[in-house]
Amino acid sequence: MIIRSILLAVVTTVFATCSDSTGPSPTPGPQPGPAPPLPIIETTAGFGDSPVVGELILDPIPGEDVWRYEVDLDADGTIEFASLLTELVELFYRFETPGVHPIRIRLTFEEFEEEVERLAVVNDPDAIEVLAERKLPDPGPPIYEGITIDHAGEALYVGNYWEGILYRIDPTTLADLTPPIQLNPQIEGLATAPSDSLLFVARKNFAMSIVAIPSMEFRRRLAPSGFFVKPLSESTIVVGGQDFGVFDFMIGDFVVQRPDAWHFSISPDQSRIAALDLPNEPFASLYTLPDLVLEQTIRIDGLEPLYTVQFDPSGEVFYVMGWTGEQMAIVVIDAASGVQAGSTSIPNSAICHLCAANPTAVSANGRYIAFEGSLPGLVIVDTELRAPRFELRGPVGGAVTASPTEPNVFFTVSNTGLLAKIRIRDT
């Protein structure tokens, strides 16, 4: 299957002449017409473990003028391939060294010049360092789906789905800060209020619980049920997965509610929300916040079902992870136009059944986004590339949250209760 890679830069230069003469201006000669359409440029492998082997495909538009191409593999200044693009061309590449390998294509036609760059990324599992691990107690079916950290970075919260046990944990040592508390079962997503005074505990098919922190005292239950929860303010939250809407827990009711949606992500400025339609529907919708006015619904071709969504820290794009029919992939969507800006498959990945209710997290410095991957596992997107950069496969991985104070540090808990603190080394 051919995967369209991300277009990182396109530079167009039109050459013209000028004169410093003060005499009569010469009669302009014939002006160049518009540049012919660019050929289709694709790569068949954009990310994976070493070696990443694929083909660069240059496919001219039939009936149009002929571009000349030059290809520099690995951006080392050496032109490996050059010719007129009169027909479809498939150029082999193979990269073994972990890291980012740019493939640069220079296209020329008369006065026109285009430079296009594609990426091949070789995974570097050694770039992810496990700083600490702890196996959580296993009092019953060991399913852990929720994890979050407070805004001060002082306490980590983890929930056991079946047993309804909630842990408050030291982010440094991974030891208990206070004794675990017993709630009702089916704990899903976790989130703290902006003031770190309350913990919201989403529950599948049941009312949400509110817990006071740091005392870990149960306060009350709220009407909405679901998988995912995010705070908007001290009194409002967004819930999704079953009920979907903005809920004011001070008045105990939805301020605004929309048809059921699956996972969602709030933009960095809290002005918009990207929400996936329920599983097995290949659509993402953009709403305004806090009134949830629908802006647009975007069909994401090539992925079905869709699992998770996460805004880029810039707010300019958002990422959607889903299933291609053969493997997992991450698609980049322009948040203004709704146009697909790139897609990268995750080779050898198993279908993900979304057994995490905190499935994405953004690092404190905004450089990396962690996605729950193959169970267990993590896929790490580099926001500078807007593409996957690393992959970590079990036993570490699953539900994930990011330290708000330590750059490139994430906490993750697997379904079996393996809690880990990891760091992405500088690369």
XYZ file of N, CA, C and O in Angstrom, residues 81-198:
472
model
N 19.896 10.197 -8.598
C 19.080 9.956 -9.789
C 18.735 11.293 -10.427
O 18.412 12.258 -9.734
N 18.773 11.339 -11.770
C 18.407 12.553 -12.495
C 17.987 12.170 -13.908
O 18.635 11.357 -14.567
N 16.882 12.764 -14.382
C 16.411 12.482 -15.737
C 15.178 13.337 -16.015
O 14.687 14.062 -15.132
N 14.664 13.236 -17.237
C 13.373 13.819 -17.566
C 12.274 12.883 -17.091
O 12.365 11.660 -17.259
N 11.213 13.453 -16.549
C 10.128 12.645 -16.006
C 9.057 12.452 -17.088
O 8.025 13.123 -17.100
N 9.330 11.530 -17.972
C 8.406 11.276 -19.071
C 7.393 10.178 -18.746
O 6.376 10.044 -19.422
N 7.680 9.384 -17.721
C 6.790 8.307 -17.325
C 6.983 8.023 -15.839
O 7.868 8.592 -15.191
N 6.131 7.169 -15.292
C 6.219 6.845 -13.870
C 7.591 6.281 -13.538
O 8.106 5.410 -14.253
N 8.175 6.796 -12.448
C 9.502 6.370 -12.009
C 9.393 5.859 -10.577
O 8.765 6.494 -9.722
N 10.012 4.715 -10.280
C 10.052 4.142 -8.936
C 11.515 3.960 -8.547
O 12.235 3.188 -9.184
N 11.935 4.680 -7.519
C 13.331 4.686 -7.101
C 13.457 4.028 -5.725
O 12.805 4.446 -4.764
N 14.303 3.028 -5.621
C 14.468 2.234 -4.400
C 15.298 3.001 -3.380
O 16.263 3.685 -3.706
N 14.922 2.882 -2.091
C 15.761 3.397 -1.013
C 15.747 2.415 0.152
O 14.816 1.643 0.347
N 16.822 2.490 0.947
C 16.969 1.637 2.128
C 17.782 2.412 3.165
O 18.890 2.878 2.876
N 17.213 2.572 4.352
C 17.906 3.279 5.432
C 17.970 2.375 6.656
O 16.960 1.807 7.073
N 19.164 2.255 7.231
C 19.376 1.375 8.373
C 19.679 2.139 9.655
O 19.347 1.669 10.747
N 20.307 3.298 9.557
C 20.711 4.053 10.740
C 19.507 4.728 11.380
O 18.746 5.425 10.699
N 19.294 4.544 12.693
C 18.176 5.224 13.352
C 18.255 6.738 13.169
O 19.338 7.326 13.241
N 17.103 7.343 12.930
C 17.056 8.787 12.751
C 16.188 9.182 11.586
O 15.487 8.363 10.984
N 16.251 10.477 11.262
C 15.435 11.061 10.195
C 16.270 11.148 8.934
O 17.382 11.704 8.943
N 15.757 10.614 7.849
C 16.463 10.597 6.571
C 15.643 11.374 5.536
O 14.662 10.846 4.988
N 16.028 12.632 5.247
C 15.300 13.402 4.225
C 15.605 12.885 2.825
O 16.739 12.497 2.513
N 14.597 12.861 1.990
C 14.741 12.557 0.564
C 14.343 13.828 -0.182
O 13.193 14.255 -0.117
N 15.303 14.436 -0.871
C 15.057 15.734 -1.517
C 14.930 15.558 -3.020
O 15.760 14.907 -3.655
N 13.881 16.158 -3.547
C 13.595 16.084 -4.978
C 13.589 17.497 -5.541
O 12.857 18.369 -5.036
N 14.395 17.744 -6.558
C 14.430 19.041 -7.246
C 13.814 18.861 -8.618
O 14.240 18.001 -9.400
N 12.803 19.668 -8.912
C 12.111 19.621 -10.191
C 12.328 20.931 -10.927
O 12.202 22.019 -10.334
N 12.661 20.855 -12.218
C 12.865 22.067 -13.016
C 12.108 21.942 -14.333
O 12.021 20.866 -14.941
N 11.572 23.097 -14.766
C 10.940 23.202 -16.080
C 11.077 24.658 -16.527
O 10.496 25.564 -15.911
N 11.885 24.880 -17.589
C 12.149 26.230 -18.088
C 12.543 27.139 -16.927
O 13.520 26.881 -16.242
N 11.769 28.212 -16.651
C 12.136 29.145 -15.579
C 11.730 28.662 -14.188
O 12.077 29.280 -13.187
N 11.016 27.569 -14.120
C 10.415 27.158 -12.860
C 11.277 26.103 -12.158
O 11.863 25.231 -12.802
N 11.288 26.208 -10.845
C 12.026 25.254 -10.026
C 11.221 24.950 -8.765
O 10.686 25.860 -8.130
N 11.119 23.684 -8.424
C 10.426 23.248 -7.203
C 11.341 22.308 -6.435
O 12.012 21.450 -7.027
N 11.363 22.501 -5.125
C 12.105 21.587 -4.264
C 11.128 20.963 -3.268
O 10.404 21.684 -2.574
N 11.108 19.654 -3.221
C 10.178 18.910 -2.386
C 10.982 17.968 -1.505
O 11.997 17.410 -1.945
N 10.535 17.809 -0.265
C 11.233 16.911 0.659
C 10.265 15.892 1.232
O 9.151 16.239 1.640
N 10.667 14.650 1.226
C 9.951 13.573 1.891
C 10.856 12.989 2.979
O 12.076 13.154 2.932
N 10.246 12.312 3.932
C 11.009 11.766 5.049
C 10.890 10.250 5.119
O 9.814 9.700 4.871
N 11.987 9.626 5.485
C 11.970 8.239 5.939
C 12.591 8.244 7.338
O 13.693 8.769 7.531
N 11.878 7.701 8.321
C 12.317 7.739 9.709
C 12.557 6.319 10.193
O 11.655 5.470 10.151
N 13.772 6.070 10.660
C 14.116 4.772 11.229
C 13.965 4.870 12.742
O 14.596 5.717 13.394
N 13.127 4.017 13.294
C 12.863 4.034 14.728
C 14.144 3.789 15.529
O 15.003 3.004 15.129
N 14.228 4.490 16.671
C 15.363 4.301 17.567
C 14.813 3.958 18.951
O 14.595 4.841 19.785
N 14.559 2.682 19.232
C 13.998 2.317 20.536
C 14.907 2.666 21.701
O 14.431 2.862 22.822
N 16.209 2.790 21.454
C 17.136 3.148 22.532
C 16.994 4.608 22.947
O 17.557 5.015 23.977
N 16.273 5.404 22.158
C 16.071 6.808 22.519
C 15.045 6.968 23.627
O 14.906 8.052 24.195
N 14.301 5.911 23.943
C 13.313 5.954 25.015
C 13.886 5.236 26.225
O 14.131 4.028 26.194
N 14.100 5.983 27.285
C 14.723 5.466 28.495
C 13.666 5.247 29.576
O 12.873 6.148 29.873
N 13.632 4.063 30.137
C 12.732 3.768 31.246
C 13.424 4.185 32.539
O 14.439 3.612 32.933
N 12.879 5.202 33.207
C 13.483 5.755 34.411
C 13.076 4.989 35.667
O 13.847 4.906 36.622
N 11.854 4.474 35.688
C 11.363 3.751 36.865
C 10.190 2.881 36.450
O 9.475 3.192 35.495
N 10.003 1.778 37.156
C 8.887 0.870 36.907
C 8.292 0.417 38.232
O 8.999 0.352 39.250
N 7.014 0.066 38.195
C 6.369 -0.517 39.366
C 5.195 -1.361 38.893
O 4.404 -0.911 38.061
N 5.074 -2.542 39.420
C 3.904 -3.371 39.140
C 2.851 -3.086 40.203
O 3.071 -3.300 41.390
N 1.714 -2.564 39.753
C 0.638 -2.264 40.680
C 0.008 -3.552 41.194
O 0.053 -4.586 40.518
N -0.595 -3.498 42.379
C -1.216 -4.706 42.931
C -2.262 -5.287 41.992
O -2.860 -4.580 41.176
N -2.466 -6.585 42.132
C -3.365 -7.300 41.229
C -4.459 -7.990 42.048
O -4.474 -9.211 42.179
N -5.399 -7.197 42.606
C -6.415 -7.797 43.460
C -7.493 -8.547 42.689
O -8.264 -9.302 43.267
N -7.553 -8.334 41.409
C -8.583 -8.974 40.588
C -8.171 -8.871 39.137
O -6.974 -8.839 38.838
N -9.113 -8.820 38.217
C -8.745 -8.652 36.811
C -7.885 -7.405 36.639
O -8.330 -6.299 36.950
N -6.641 -7.538 36.185
C -5.710 -6.411 36.176
C -5.887 -5.535 34.934
O -5.083 -5.586 34.006
N -6.921 -4.736 34.913
C -7.139 -3.843 33.782
C -7.041 -2.405 34.279
O -7.853 -1.959 35.087
N -6.031 -1.703 33.792
C -5.808 -0.302 34.148
C -5.974 0.537 32.876
O -5.232 0.351 31.915
N -6.920 1.469 32.886
C -7.205 2.249 31.684
C -7.009 3.741 31.867
O -6.883 4.468 30.895
N -7.004 4.232 33.118
C -6.914 5.662 33.362
C -5.642 6.054 34.072
O -5.201 5.375 35.013
N -5.026 7.163 33.633
C -3.840 7.704 34.292
C -3.793 9.200 34.020
O -4.102 9.647 32.905
N -3.451 9.984 35.020
C -3.245 11.417 34.826
C -2.318 11.926 35.913
O -2.035 11.234 36.893
N -1.835 13.149 35.733
C -0.968 13.790 36.713
C -1.516 15.180 36.968
O -2.125 15.802 36.079
N -1.344 15.690 38.182
C -1.867 17.026 38.462
C -1.013 18.085 37.764
O 0.088 17.815 37.273
N -1.544 19.315 37.703
C -0.898 20.377 36.940
C 0.418 20.820 37.564
O 1.277 21.382 36.870
N 0.586 20.579 38.853
C 1.836 20.933 39.523
C 2.897 19.855 39.374
O 4.060 20.069 39.726
N 2.519 18.688 38.869
C 3.459 17.586 38.721
C 3.816 16.924 40.028
O 4.859 16.267 40.143
N 2.942 17.026 41.027
C 3.250 16.505 42.358
C 2.627 15.150 42.653
O 3.065 14.455 43.566
N 1.584 14.769 41.912
C 0.920 13.492 42.190
C 0.384 12.894 40.907
O -0.161 13.588 40.047
N 0.561 11.580 40.814
C 0.099 10.787 39.684
C -1.107 9.972 40.146
O -1.126 9.458 41.268
N -2.121 9.859 39.299
C -3.340 9.125 39.654
C -3.568 8.009 38.634
O -3.486 8.242 37.422
N -3.851 6.812 39.127
C -4.046 5.635 38.282
C -5.273 4.887 38.775
O -5.482 4.734 39.985
N -6.105 4.411 37.838
C -7.313 3.696 38.214
C -7.359 2.276 37.698
O -7.019 2.015 36.540
N -7.787 1.346 38.565
C -8.031 -0.041 38.171
C -9.480 -0.150 37.715
O -10.408 0.106 38.484
N -9.665 -0.544 36.448
C -10.993 -0.528 35.835
C -11.985 -1.423 36.566
O -13.041 -0.978 37.025
N -11.670 -2.712 36.705
C -12.638 -3.663 37.243
C -12.869 -3.483 38.730
O -13.988 -3.565 39.225
N -11.793 -3.253 39.458
C -11.898 -3.217 40.914
C -12.313 -1.857 41.456
O -12.676 -1.734 42.628
N -12.224 -0.813 40.628
C -12.596 0.516 41.093
C -11.630 1.091 42.112
O -12.017 1.924 42.942
N -10.366 0.673 42.075
C -9.363 1.152 43.022
C -8.605 2.324 42.383
O -8.161 2.241 41.236
N -8.459 3.401 43.156
C -7.800 4.609 42.682
C -6.535 4.846 43.495
O -6.575 4.870 44.733
N -5.402 5.033 42.794
C -4.103 5.219 43.431
C -3.638 6.666 43.283
O -3.840 7.293 42.238
N -2.970 7.155 44.312
C -2.278 8.454 44.266
C -0.800 8.158 44.501
O -0.409 7.642 45.548
N 0.042 8.508 43.511
C 1.404 7.973 43.436
C 2.407 9.110 43.285
O 2.143 10.115 42.599
N 3.575 8.917 43.872
C 4.680 9.871 43.763
C 5.299 9.769 42.368
O 5.745 8.680 41.964
N 5.353 10.867 41.582
C 5.905 10.792 40.215
C 7.398 10.485 40.173
O 7.901 10.080 39.125
N 8.098 10.689 41.281
C 9.548 10.434 41.296
C 9.854 8.981 41.618
O 10.611 8.310 40.912
N 9.261 8.480 42.687
C 9.584 7.127 43.154
C 8.573 6.074 42.707
O 8.842 4.880 42.790
N 7.409 6.504 42.258
C 6.270 5.645 41.897
C 5.715 4.900 43.111
O 5.000 3.903 42.956
N 6.018 5.382 44.307
C 5.444 4.812 45.532
C 4.124 5.506 45.848
O 3.877 6.635 45.411
N 3.269 4.846 46.616
C 2.000 5.446 47.005
C 2.240 6.677 47.874
O 3.035 6.639 48.826
N 1.531 7.767 47.575
C 1.566 8.951 48.417
C 0.560 8.839 49.557
O 0.795 9.342 50.662
N -0.585 8.229 49.260
C -1.629 7.983 50.252
C -2.200 6.596 49.976
O -2.035 6.057 48.876
N -2.868 6.005 50.929
C -3.454 4.685 50.659
C -4.472 4.753 49.518
O -5.187 5.750 49.365
N -4.554 3.726 48.696
C -5.556 3.701 47.625
C -6.966 3.779 48.210
O -7.204 3.390 49.355
N -7.900 4.293 47.410
C -9.294 4.355 47.845
C -10.152 3.483 46.947
O -9.796 3.207 45.786
N -11.256 3.055 47.471
C -12.181 2.181 46.752
C -13.339 3.018 46.205
O -14.033 3.711 46.938
N -13.521 2.964 44.887
C -14.678 3.563 44.236
C -15.476 2.440 43.585
O -15.114 1.264 43.668
N -16.558 2.801 42.922
C -17.297 1.808 42.161
C -16.469 1.367 40.952
O -15.601 2.111 40.475
N -16.725 0.178 40.420
C -15.900 -0.341 39.316
C -16.127 0.397 38.004
O -16.964 1.280 37.907
N -15.344 -0.017 37.010
C -15.357 0.503 35.650
C -14.823 1.935 35.596
O -15.409 2.827 34.982
N -13.657 2.139 36.219
C -12.961 3.423 36.139
C -12.344 3.560 34.749
O -11.620 2.690 34.282
N -12.634 4.689 34.118
C -12.086 4.972 32.784
C -11.105 6.148 32.870
O -10.141 6.081 33.598
N -11.357 7.226 32.122
C -10.424 8.339 32.064
C -10.387 9.158 33.341
O -11.369 9.263 34.075
N -9.210 9.779 33.593
C -8.995 10.610 34.768
C -8.526 11.995 34.333
O -7.821 12.137 33.332
N -8.914 13.016 35.115
C -8.454 14.386 34.853
C -8.579 15.198 36.124
O -9.496 14.974 36.925
N -7.670 16.158 36.308
C -7.725 17.033 37.473
C -8.224 18.412 37.069
O -7.988 18.872 35.945
N -8.904 19.081 38.004
C -9.336 20.456 37.783
C -8.119 21.361 37.673
O -7.036 21.032 38.176
N -8.250 22.529 37.012
C -7.090 23.423 36.861
C -6.420 23.787 38.176
O -5.207 23.987 38.222
N -7.174 23.866 39.266
C -6.605 24.221 40.568
C -6.012 23.027 41.295
O -5.456 23.180 42.395
N -6.126 21.827 40.724
C -5.674 20.588 41.366
C -6.387 20.318 42.687
O -5.843 19.671 43.595
N -7.628 20.760 42.779
C -8.405 20.516 44.000
C -9.362 19.347 43.855
O -9.825 18.797 44.866
N -9.666 18.959 42.606
C -10.616 17.873 42.349
C -10.067 16.939 41.289
O -9.358 17.363 40.362
